[in-house]
Amino acid sequence: MTTEEVGGAAERAEAVADPYDRTAMLAEVLAELRRADKRLPSKYHYDAVGSDLFERITQLDEYYLTRVERDLLRRWIPEWVEELGPKGLVELGPGSADKTRILLEEMVRHTPGPLYVPVDVSGDFLHVVADRLDAEYDDLTVRPAVADMTRDLTFGVELPDPSWIALLGSTLGNFEPGEAVRLLRRISRRLHPGDRFLLGADLRPGPGKSRERLELAYNDPAGVTEEFSRNLLRVLNRELGADFDLGAFRYVSVYDDEHGRIETYQEALRDQVVHFPDGSTVGLSAGERIRTEISAKYDRPTIEGLFRQANLAIEHWAEDDDGFYAIVLGRPVECAASARAGPG
């Protein structure tokens, strides 16, 4: 990270809140760990270290999702942008915004001075990315927003008409079905009639995609995905003062046919008790698992069903020849005139 990037991130950070409300975070974490089927919120993977690890994952040969999604964006985005002429783009969870450049380059080519609003819970990483894009594109306005998409969609800036909201990287798959619908409804309420929603969706196993190939994407031989999962415990130790023993767990990631999703766990290697500074404790038995992430996989009928519940409709659907992945452009079916001014 250069001095200029650090300075730019610090300057931007003065205007945003710390994304970790530690009182709420502790309550949420303890509630999830006290379930019979212990869980942890996957959003806490993404501190600066976790965001960097995820970027490394996207570059692995085994992790096809990013590569295939990028190819689909290159093939279809020029046509869709030319057809619909978006002047603004909000991206939820942009990461390094590498794939986003495909959209931004087309928008800059077709529209003078488009607006880009990257939204992420990891403020430090987000602002460095925003500064890089500011330097890279002269004719682009970048307004980063540090926010938790699971709680609100407040962007802090007025969006031009028309605008798109993008959720790429199969991020929707990290949510339970009901949570996914609620997120899609929040997105739908922010859309005006000319706006669109761009979704990246990993597809279920089929004739061209085996279960084994899918599981390999989450079990890379180099162990980067394992380290990404372990980082969640590290975040909780740092932010909440917990005392998870990172060496007392093993990484498990398997495809669940019944639910159509990858499920990722930290499995206790021995009986243990995790302590928190407020005096709370959580006990685990050897072999007991904490679910740290789900990655739901989709087909077109499933996406259509989720969209229908959120007042969205599929306008364009494009997938690769082998049926690994799809990008979907949705339009709002019902719109509130004051949606952008209201709460997320």
mmCIF file of N, CA, C and O in Angstrom, residues 83 322 327:
data_model
loop_
_atom_site.group_PDB
_atom_site.id
_atom_site.type_symbol
_atom_site.label_atom_id
_atom_site.label_comp_id
_atom_site.label_asym_id
_atom_site.label_seq_id
_atom_site.Cartn_x
_atom_site.Cartn_y
_atom_site.Cartn_z
ATOM 1 N N GLU A 83 -27.571 -0.902 -24.438
ATOM 2 C CA GLU A 83 -29.033 -0.970 -24.527
ATOM 3 C C GLU A 83 -29.716 -0.088 -23.494
ATOM 4 O O GLU A 83 -30.699 0.603 -23.801
ATOM 5 N N ASP A 322 -20.841 -24.506 -20.244
ATOM 6 C CA ASP A 322 -20.814 -25.706 -19.400
ATOM 7 C C ASP A 322 -21.787 -25.645 -18.227
ATOM 8 O O ASP A 322 -21.887 -26.602 -17.455
ATOM 9 N N ILE A 327 -24.903 -14.811 -15.099
ATOM 10 C CA ILE A 327 -25.143 -13.431 -14.698
ATOM 11 C C ILE A 327 -26.573 -13.096 -15.108
ATOM 12 O O ILE A 327 -27.063 -13.532 -16.153
#
